[in-house]
Amino acid sequence: MAGASEDDSTSRLWAWLGGIASVVAILGWFGVSNAQEMKELLAESSPPSSSSAPHESSGTTYTPDDPETSDADTSGPDSGDDFGGSSDEPDSETSSPTPDPTEESFKAVSAGDCLAVYDTGLQGTSIDWSVDVPPDPVSCDSKGAGLVQVTSTADSTCPSGAGKASWAYTSAVSGETSKLCVTRIYHRYYCVLGKQVGDDTRLGSMTAVDCRAQQIPATYNRIIHIIGVYQAPPGAGPRNCVQGAYDQRQYLAWLVHDGKTLLCASIFQGS
């Protein structure tokens, strides 16, 4: 029995030595000369464990049928949609302010222009201009029928007195007021309106009327016929209107234009 036991021990020893020899042969084939190199080789070839951190990707997902994603991908910073930057292009649909033709007509008038306009007399002491919009300028002489001359277009307050007035217009579009300061031009043989109260006859200095008119505004009761327009001498009056020793007419006289002009007239008799 002792011999059998020794044989088994010897067999196991030879088997163990054979195993070691096999391992050494394998290590040599991998180029590993010791156990530490074998450990490192095994560590490099091991698969990652479940506790390792996953790889992070910086890519984005594109979804072509997602409207929001599609807009975001196709719209640049200079795009004109609601989510892009603003455009530097001017707004072609921006409309200009609506012009006011009446205001433009007033602004087209210049100082020195003569206009064929007058007071109709329909508003009594308040001037009622014969037209609403300044007409084109005309000649200032009698043939041109200019009845007022514009003396200023810039004064905020126009001079007043016989033969002077203002014509203003405030635009509802711009809110601005245009004003014309005017002086009446008196022509020989033209007619104006007057009102007789007792022995006094008042002159509608900015009015004009057809000398043969059958009706006149209620504020007035006389048609005044202009016979002469003169530079007023000192102390001018009706006697300065008489034309020669045989002139028997009854004259009415007014000083207008700050007393510089003598206006000689009579009541129109229809002849």
mmCIF file of C-alpha atoms in Angstrom:
data_model
loop_
_atom_site.group_PDB
_atom_site.id
_atom_site.type_symbol
_atom_site.label_atom_id
_atom_site.label_comp_id
_atom_site.label_asym_id
_atom_site.label_seq_id
_atom_site.Cartn_x
_atom_site.Cartn_y
_atom_site.Cartn_z
ATOM 1 C CA MET A 1 0.000 0.000 0.000
ATOM 2 C CA ALA A 2 2.894 2.320 0.777
ATOM 3 C CA GLY A 3 4.259 1.799 -2.699
ATOM 4 C CA ALA A 4 0.921 2.714 -4.322
ATOM 5 C CA SER A 5 0.725 5.977 -2.373
ATOM 6 C CA GLU A 6 4.174 7.009 -3.429
ATOM 7 C CA ASP A 7 3.285 6.277 -7.077
ATOM 8 C CA ASP A 8 0.214 8.584 -6.866
ATOM 9 C CA SER A 9 2.271 11.409 -5.344
ATOM 10 C CA THR A 10 4.839 11.060 -8.053
ATOM 11 C CA SER A 11 2.130 11.109 -10.776
ATOM 12 C CA ARG A 12 0.561 14.287 -9.353
ATOM 13 C CA LEU A 13 3.977 15.978 -9.160
ATOM 14 C CA TRP A 14 4.713 15.164 -12.787
ATOM 15 C CA ALA A 15 1.234 16.439 -13.789
ATOM 16 C CA TRP A 16 1.741 19.722 -11.922
ATOM 17 C CA LEU A 17 5.147 20.211 -13.473
ATOM 18 C CA GLY A 18 3.610 19.530 -16.872
ATOM 19 C CA GLY A 19 0.952 22.191 -16.249
ATOM 20 C CA ILE A 20 3.558 24.750 -15.292
ATOM 21 C CA ALA A 21 5.513 23.938 -18.414
ATOM 22 C CA SER A 22 2.399 24.488 -20.524
ATOM 23 C CA VAL A 23 1.755 27.885 -18.929
ATOM 24 C CA VAL A 24 5.327 28.938 -19.456
ATOM 25 C CA ALA A 25 5.066 27.908 -23.104
ATOM 26 C CA ILE A 26 1.887 29.962 -23.570
ATOM 27 C CA LEU A 27 3.458 33.013 -21.939
ATOM 28 C CA GLY A 28 6.383 32.749 -24.216
ATOM 29 C CA TRP A 29 4.116 32.601 -27.254
ATOM 30 C CA PHE A 30 2.425 35.937 -26.149
ATOM 31 C CA GLY A 31 5.787 37.497 -25.451
ATOM 32 C CA VAL A 32 5.147 37.698 -21.706
ATOM 33 C CA SER A 33 8.112 36.938 -19.542
ATOM 34 C CA ASN A 34 6.583 37.218 -16.071
ATOM 35 C CA ALA A 35 3.321 37.140 -14.171
ATOM 36 C CA GLN A 36 2.962 40.989 -13.941
ATOM 37 C CA GLU A 37 3.019 41.354 -17.707
ATOM 38 C CA MET A 38 0.406 38.595 -17.918
ATOM 39 C CA LYS A 39 -1.836 40.518 -15.463
ATOM 40 C CA GLU A 40 -1.586 43.719 -17.487
ATOM 41 C CA LEU A 41 -2.373 41.848 -20.692
ATOM 42 C CA LEU A 42 -5.505 40.369 -19.164
ATOM 43 C CA ALA A 43 -6.594 43.821 -17.861
ATOM 44 C CA GLU A 44 -6.302 45.420 -21.333
ATOM 45 C CA SER A 45 -8.306 42.691 -22.988
ATOM 46 C CA SER A 46 -11.147 42.719 -20.414
ATOM 47 C CA PRO A 47 -14.533 44.201 -21.600
ATOM 48 C CA PRO A 48 -15.741 47.385 -19.804
ATOM 49 C CA SER A 49 -17.818 46.839 -16.726
ATOM 50 C CA SER A 50 -21.390 48.079 -16.457
ATOM 51 C CA SER A 51 -20.326 50.823 -14.035
ATOM 52 C CA SER A 52 -18.088 52.599 -16.627
ATOM 53 C CA ALA A 53 -19.194 56.136 -17.783
ATOM 54 C CA PRO A 54 -20.875 56.089 -21.251
ATOM 55 C CA HIS A 55 -19.321 57.905 -24.217
ATOM 56 C CA GLU A 56 -20.833 61.429 -24.659
ATOM 57 C CA SER A 57 -21.779 62.579 -28.198
ATOM 58 C CA SER A 58 -21.982 66.200 -29.253
ATOM 59 C CA GLY A 59 -24.191 65.421 -32.266
ATOM 60 C CA THR A 60 -27.799 66.638 -32.633
ATOM 61 C CA THR A 61 -30.842 64.754 -33.809
ATOM 62 C CA TYR A 62 -32.500 66.003 -37.003
ATOM 63 C CA THR A 63 -36.214 65.405 -37.388
ATOM 64 C CA PRO A 64 -37.274 66.534 -40.869
ATOM 65 C CA ASP A 65 -40.998 66.377 -40.227
ATOM 66 C CA ASP A 66 -40.816 68.474 -37.026
ATOM 67 C CA PRO A 67 -41.907 72.038 -38.008
ATOM 68 C CA GLU A 68 -40.050 73.723 -35.175
ATOM 69 C CA THR A 69 -36.855 71.770 -35.829
ATOM 70 C CA SER A 70 -37.094 72.437 -39.564
ATOM 71 C CA ASP A 71 -37.479 76.191 -39.021
ATOM 72 C CA ALA A 72 -34.588 76.239 -36.605
ATOM 73 C CA ASP A 73 -32.343 74.435 -39.075
ATOM 74 C CA THR A 74 -33.209 76.596 -42.101
ATOM 75 C CA SER A 75 -33.472 80.064 -40.513
ATOM 76 C CA GLY A 76 -30.239 81.980 -40.114
ATOM 77 C CA PRO A 77 -29.578 85.022 -37.923
ATOM 78 C CA ASP A 78 -30.402 87.359 -40.829
ATOM 79 C CA SER A 79 -33.674 85.723 -41.772
ATOM 80 C CA GLY A 80 -36.803 87.817 -41.771
ATOM 81 C CA ASP A 81 -39.064 85.401 -39.875
ATOM 82 C CA ASP A 82 -40.341 85.982 -36.365
ATOM 83 C CA PHE A 83 -37.475 84.036 -34.791
ATOM 84 C CA GLY A 84 -34.543 85.448 -36.752
ATOM 85 C CA GLY A 85 -32.805 88.797 -36.552
ATOM 86 C CA SER A 86 -34.342 92.034 -37.793
ATOM 87 C CA SER A 87 -33.881 93.065 -41.402
ATOM 88 C CA ASP A 88 -32.208 96.307 -42.425
ATOM 89 C CA GLU A 89 -34.442 96.578 -45.478
ATOM 90 C CA PRO A 90 -36.745 99.680 -45.346
ATOM 91 C CA ASP A 91 -40.462 99.097 -44.990
ATOM 92 C CA SER A 92 -41.704 99.616 -48.514
ATOM 93 C CA GLU A 93 -45.306 99.619 -47.313
ATOM 94 C CA THR A 94 -44.867 102.647 -45.045
ATOM 95 C CA SER A 95 -47.220 105.261 -46.490
ATOM 96 C CA SER A 96 -46.463 108.963 -46.751
ATOM 97 C CA PRO A 97 -48.711 111.412 -44.892
ATOM 98 C CA THR A 98 -51.804 112.345 -46.873
ATOM 99 C CA PRO A 99 -51.225 115.802 -48.375
ATOM 100 C CA ASP A 100 -53.635 118.667 -47.750
ATOM 101 C CA PRO A 101 -54.258 120.398 -51.111
ATOM 102 C CA THR A 102 -55.648 123.546 -49.468
ATOM 103 C CA GLU A 103 -52.616 123.856 -47.208
ATOM 104 C CA GLU A 104 -50.321 123.363 -50.192
ATOM 105 C CA SER A 105 -52.151 126.151 -52.052
ATOM 106 C CA PHE A 106 -51.662 128.536 -49.131
ATOM 107 C CA LYS A 107 -47.980 127.652 -48.859
ATOM 108 C CA ALA A 108 -47.531 128.212 -52.596
ATOM 109 C CA VAL A 109 -48.438 131.895 -52.218
ATOM 110 C CA SER A 110 -45.536 134.329 -51.929
ATOM 111 C CA ALA A 111 -45.285 137.853 -50.584
ATOM 112 C CA GLY A 112 -45.935 140.299 -53.427
ATOM 113 C CA ASP A 113 -48.456 138.063 -55.206
ATOM 114 C CA CYS A 114 -51.762 139.620 -56.214
ATOM 115 C CA LEU A 115 -54.940 137.552 -55.993
ATOM 116 C CA ALA A 116 -58.414 138.000 -57.446
ATOM 117 C CA VAL A 117 -60.210 137.475 -54.125
ATOM 118 C CA TYR A 118 -62.420 139.721 -52.012
ATOM 119 C CA ASP A 119 -64.840 139.858 -49.104
ATOM 120 C CA THR A 120 -68.369 138.956 -50.224
ATOM 121 C CA GLY A 121 -69.874 140.874 -47.296
ATOM 122 C CA LEU A 122 -72.092 137.936 -46.337
ATOM 123 C CA GLN A 123 -70.600 137.674 -42.843
ATOM 124 C CA GLY A 124 -70.985 141.339 -41.944
ATOM 125 C CA THR A 125 -67.934 142.582 -40.066
ATOM 126 C CA SER A 126 -66.250 139.168 -40.405
ATOM 127 C CA ILE A 127 -64.590 138.572 -43.757
ATOM 128 C CA ASP A 128 -66.124 135.926 -46.009
ATOM 129 C CA TRP A 129 -63.562 135.319 -48.748
ATOM 130 C CA SER A 130 -64.945 134.760 -52.244
ATOM 131 C CA VAL A 131 -63.016 131.466 -52.607
ATOM 132 C CA ASP A 132 -61.854 128.812 -50.156
ATOM 133 C CA VAL A 133 -58.436 128.234 -51.713
ATOM 134 C CA PRO A 134 -55.978 130.872 -52.937
ATOM 135 C CA PRO A 135 -56.151 131.028 -56.760
ATOM 136 C CA ASP A 136 -53.184 131.475 -59.055
ATOM 137 C CA PRO A 137 -51.603 134.933 -58.828
ATOM 138 C CA VAL A 138 -52.678 137.586 -61.340
ATOM 139 C CA SER A 139 -51.293 140.909 -62.449
ATOM 140 C CA CYS A 140 -51.597 143.635 -59.843
ATOM 141 C CA ASP A 141 -52.741 146.302 -62.322
ATOM 142 C CA SER A 142 -56.351 147.054 -63.132
ATOM 143 C CA LYS A 143 -56.399 144.796 -66.197
ATOM 144 C CA GLY A 144 -55.300 141.828 -64.128
ATOM 145 C CA ALA A 145 -58.165 142.286 -61.659
ATOM 146 C CA GLY A 146 -55.937 141.701 -58.687
ATOM 147 C CA LEU A 147 -57.990 142.813 -55.684
ATOM 148 C CA VAL A 148 -55.569 142.022 -52.851
ATOM 149 C CA GLN A 149 -51.795 141.934 -52.615
ATOM 150 C CA VAL A 150 -50.018 139.581 -50.216
ATOM 151 C CA THR A 151 -47.658 141.547 -48.004
ATOM 152 C CA SER A 152 -46.453 138.680 -45.798
ATOM 153 C CA THR A 153 -46.771 134.920 -45.360
ATOM 154 C CA ALA A 154 -44.787 134.644 -42.134
ATOM 155 C CA ASP A 155 -46.313 137.119 -39.671
ATOM 156 C CA SER A 156 -48.240 135.583 -36.808
ATOM 157 C CA THR A 157 -50.264 138.801 -36.486
ATOM 158 C CA CYS A 158 -51.182 140.800 -39.566
ATOM 159 C CA PRO A 159 -51.630 144.585 -39.571
ATOM 160 C CA SER A 160 -55.219 145.785 -39.288
ATOM 161 C CA GLY A 161 -57.102 148.851 -40.437
ATOM 162 C CA ALA A 162 -58.972 150.061 -43.519
ATOM 163 C CA GLY A 163 -57.776 148.149 -46.564
ATOM 164 C CA LYS A 164 -55.857 145.514 -44.575
ATOM 165 C CA ALA A 165 -56.805 141.980 -43.542
ATOM 166 C CA SER A 166 -55.558 138.451 -42.972
ATOM 167 C CA TRP A 167 -56.524 135.141 -44.532
ATOM 168 C CA ALA A 168 -55.731 132.046 -42.468
ATOM 169 C CA TYR A 169 -56.193 128.317 -42.823
ATOM 170 C CA THR A 170 -55.529 125.582 -40.264
ATOM 171 C CA SER A 171 -54.908 122.143 -41.734
ATOM 172 C CA ALA A 172 -56.669 119.183 -40.126
ATOM 173 C CA VAL A 173 -53.871 116.976 -41.508
ATOM 174 C CA SER A 174 -50.735 118.745 -40.247
ATOM 175 C CA GLY A 175 -52.342 120.897 -37.551
ATOM 176 C CA GLU A 176 -50.376 123.890 -38.853
ATOM 177 C CA THR A 177 -51.878 127.317 -39.590
ATOM 178 C CA SER A 178 -51.004 129.151 -42.797
ATOM 179 C CA LYS A 179 -51.651 132.875 -42.794
ATOM 180 C CA LEU A 180 -51.561 135.482 -45.537
ATOM 181 C CA CYS A 181 -51.395 139.176 -44.689
ATOM 182 C CA VAL A 182 -53.116 141.105 -47.486
ATOM 183 C CA THR A 183 -53.723 144.688 -48.555
ATOM 184 C CA ARG A 184 -56.683 145.688 -50.694
ATOM 185 C CA ILE A 185 -55.992 147.034 -54.195
ATOM 186 C CA TYR A 186 -58.539 149.654 -55.265
ATOM 187 C CA HIS A 187 -59.217 150.139 -58.963
ATOM 188 C CA ARG A 188 -60.951 153.148 -60.504
ATOM 189 C CA TYR A 189 -64.563 152.464 -61.567
ATOM 190 C CA TYR A 190 -64.817 149.288 -59.477
ATOM 191 C CA CYS A 191 -67.550 149.056 -56.839
ATOM 192 C CA VAL A 192 -67.494 148.107 -53.161
ATOM 193 C CA LEU A 193 -70.167 147.732 -50.486
ATOM 194 C CA GLY A 194 -71.075 150.427 -47.997
ATOM 195 C CA LYS A 195 -73.566 151.082 -45.235
ATOM 196 C CA GLN A 196 -75.174 154.499 -44.770
ATOM 197 C CA VAL A 197 -76.195 155.392 -41.225
ATOM 198 C CA GLY A 198 -77.522 158.964 -41.100
ATOM 199 C CA ASP A 199 -74.967 161.244 -42.678
ATOM 200 C CA ASP A 200 -72.180 158.685 -42.249
ATOM 201 C CA THR A 201 -71.377 156.054 -44.852
ATOM 202 C CA ARG A 202 -69.183 153.167 -43.750
ATOM 203 C CA LEU A 203 -66.973 151.447 -46.261
ATOM 204 C CA GLY A 204 -66.627 147.700 -46.596
ATOM 205 C CA SER A 205 -62.951 148.169 -47.380
ATOM 206 C CA MET A 206 -62.218 144.529 -48.390
ATOM 207 C CA THR A 207 -65.474 143.976 -50.299
ATOM 208 C CA ALA A 208 -66.195 143.982 -54.026
ATOM 209 C CA VAL A 209 -69.511 143.857 -55.812
ATOM 210 C CA ASP A 210 -70.991 144.127 -59.288
ATOM 211 C CA CYS A 211 -71.903 147.781 -59.681
ATOM 212 C CA ARG A 212 -75.299 146.797 -61.158
ATOM 213 C CA ALA A 213 -76.123 144.088 -58.624
ATOM 214 C CA GLN A 214 -79.850 143.861 -57.864
ATOM 215 C CA GLN A 215 -79.308 142.428 -54.378
ATOM 216 C CA ILE A 216 -76.538 142.981 -51.855
ATOM 217 C CA PRO A 217 -75.807 141.377 -48.465
ATOM 218 C CA ALA A 218 -78.164 142.506 -45.693
ATOM 219 C CA THR A 219 -75.358 144.046 -43.663
ATOM 220 C CA TYR A 220 -74.893 146.726 -46.354
ATOM 221 C CA ASN A 221 -77.337 149.122 -48.048
ATOM 222 C CA ARG A 222 -75.208 151.007 -50.573
ATOM 223 C CA ILE A 223 -73.077 150.256 -53.592
ATOM 224 C CA ILE A 224 -70.069 152.557 -53.620
ATOM 225 C CA HIS A 225 -68.590 153.524 -56.974
ATOM 226 C CA ILE A 226 -64.861 154.300 -56.866
ATOM 227 C CA ILE A 227 -64.030 157.359 -58.943
ATOM 228 C CA GLY A 228 -60.429 158.017 -58.039
ATOM 229 C CA VAL A 229 -57.517 156.514 -56.089
ATOM 230 C CA TYR A 230 -54.790 158.981 -55.098
ATOM 231 C CA GLN A 231 -51.799 159.421 -52.901
ATOM 232 C CA ALA A 232 -53.264 161.273 -49.965
ATOM 233 C CA PRO A 233 -52.088 164.862 -49.483
ATOM 234 C CA PRO A 234 -51.942 166.344 -45.972
ATOM 235 C CA GLY A 235 -55.450 166.936 -44.589
ATOM 236 C CA ALA A 236 -57.036 165.037 -47.477
ATOM 237 C CA GLY A 237 -60.839 165.007 -47.727
ATOM 238 C CA PRO A 238 -63.744 165.124 -50.234
ATOM 239 C CA ARG A 239 -62.620 168.469 -51.599
ATOM 240 C CA ASN A 240 -59.481 166.801 -52.912
ATOM 241 C CA CYS A 241 -61.690 164.559 -55.042
ATOM 242 C CA VAL A 242 -63.273 167.370 -57.123
ATOM 243 C CA GLN A 243 -62.165 167.220 -60.741
ATOM 244 C CA GLY A 244 -62.285 170.792 -62.006
ATOM 245 C CA ALA A 245 -64.469 173.835 -61.409
ATOM 246 C CA TYR A 246 -67.498 172.363 -63.116
ATOM 247 C CA ASP A 247 -67.534 169.057 -61.217
ATOM 248 C CA GLN A 248 -70.773 169.110 -59.205
ATOM 249 C CA ARG A 249 -70.748 165.521 -57.937
ATOM 250 C CA GLN A 250 -71.188 164.705 -54.274
ATOM 251 C CA TYR A 251 -68.072 162.862 -53.189
ATOM 252 C CA LEU A 252 -67.427 160.405 -50.430
ATOM 253 C CA ALA A 253 -63.810 160.117 -49.319
ATOM 254 C CA TRP A 254 -61.912 157.634 -47.192
ATOM 255 C CA LEU A 255 -58.285 157.399 -46.150
ATOM 256 C CA VAL A 256 -57.028 153.824 -46.362
ATOM 257 C CA HIS A 257 -53.648 152.064 -46.136
ATOM 258 C CA ASP A 258 -52.682 153.820 -42.901
ATOM 259 C CA GLY A 259 -53.825 157.170 -44.296
ATOM 260 C CA LYS A 260 -51.516 156.983 -47.316
ATOM 261 C CA THR A 261 -54.235 156.483 -49.945
ATOM 262 C CA LEU A 262 -57.214 158.758 -50.650
ATOM 263 C CA LEU A 263 -60.222 156.883 -51.956
ATOM 264 C CA CYS A 264 -62.739 159.055 -53.773
ATOM 265 C CA ALA A 265 -66.182 157.604 -54.502
ATOM 266 C CA SER A 266 -69.903 158.258 -54.828
ATOM 267 C CA ILE A 267 -73.118 156.345 -54.398
ATOM 268 C CA PHE A 268 -73.685 154.336 -57.573
ATOM 269 C CA GLN A 269 -76.707 155.699 -59.411
ATOM 270 C CA GLY A 270 -76.995 153.060 -62.096
ATOM 271 C CA SER A 271 -75.589 155.071 -64.977
#
